[in-house]
């Protein structure tokens, strides 16, 4: 019956995690998946989350009922407050339709299905490059996906002029997927001034923006990283926003996120919310409870929220320290200053090394250092114990082949 089924070659990111776990070499270093590890190489349970778990344990007697299709109402309210804190009027006017989702990927999938139904002829544009799963999710929902220019390989920064020139050519109602901060995979972000220009073009050309937010607070800081959301909301544009709490609450396994659609009016938001519920029902009926409860407890308590924001800031600082330390170590052992400068210029959890897939293979096979085939590294996998070895391997590889192009 199933003889004809195609072999699955594996996911470019998640399959690496399995290979890493099966690698018996003691010195192995995981710089592949976007998973935050602390200085000891451990993915932490955040203190605010641990406290929220105790709160929930004490209340543990309630039966496990189905949540509404749109998720837990108090969680949804907290998510809106967190993301639209600086633009309270959109919230006050009930112009935002928000649902709880299965992580950021779940939000993208519900958003993709919603767009395919509401705008069946619209094409979706993603940055070149983007997170591999963006393409899988949107093509899986039946949307046609194409790239817009984004990354300049020779400078390691955003190819802004080409990006804008391209966006200006798009048909109206085209969908444009953007990363509000900590671009995945490149770590090359738009500046605030550049965001203003992008927003102006989106508005002039009547495009549909879809912001994918998984790393809020990992770039320049929590408020700073929210600039695109704030200005897009203030601009009056209607847009979609998917957000994930996997990384910023270190709650990967709970699959907790949200999809918000910022509409033109309360009436529009009600209609949109209805369609989002219908889309959820068709996909998985309703979301799970526990992760949303944890986040609700943290965000609704001033002290726990402060606690969480402080911990988030520590994660950000550690990743930045690792960026600087890796760069300094490379220079110390003789690397060309300019070749690796991208490390200290790019932001967030990732950087794009420019290593070819062959070099990435060599790093894995000869040095037990795991990167994504595109050359993306996750800075959170670095620590004081492995940074020297990683720098030496990077330099050896660069000298051997001399092809790091950034
Ligand atoms: C990543 O980009 O590594 C993360 O978002 C994890 C994933 O699901 O790919």
Tab-separated table of C-alpha atoms in Angstrom, residues 49-59:
chain	number	residue	atom	x	y	z
A	49	UNK	CA	8.992	29.799	34.890
A	50	UNK	CA	10.069	27.562	37.797
A	51	UNK	CA	8.112	29.845	40.144
A	52	UNK	CA	5.088	29.770	37.839
A	53	UNK	CA	5.253	25.952	37.900
A	54	UNK	CA	4.976	26.051	41.680
A	55	UNK	CA	1.990	28.372	41.469
A	56	UNK	CA	0.267	25.973	39.060
A	57	UNK	CA	1.154	22.953	41.181
A	58	UNK	CA	-0.653	24.510	44.092
A	59	UNK	CA	-3.752	24.958	41.896
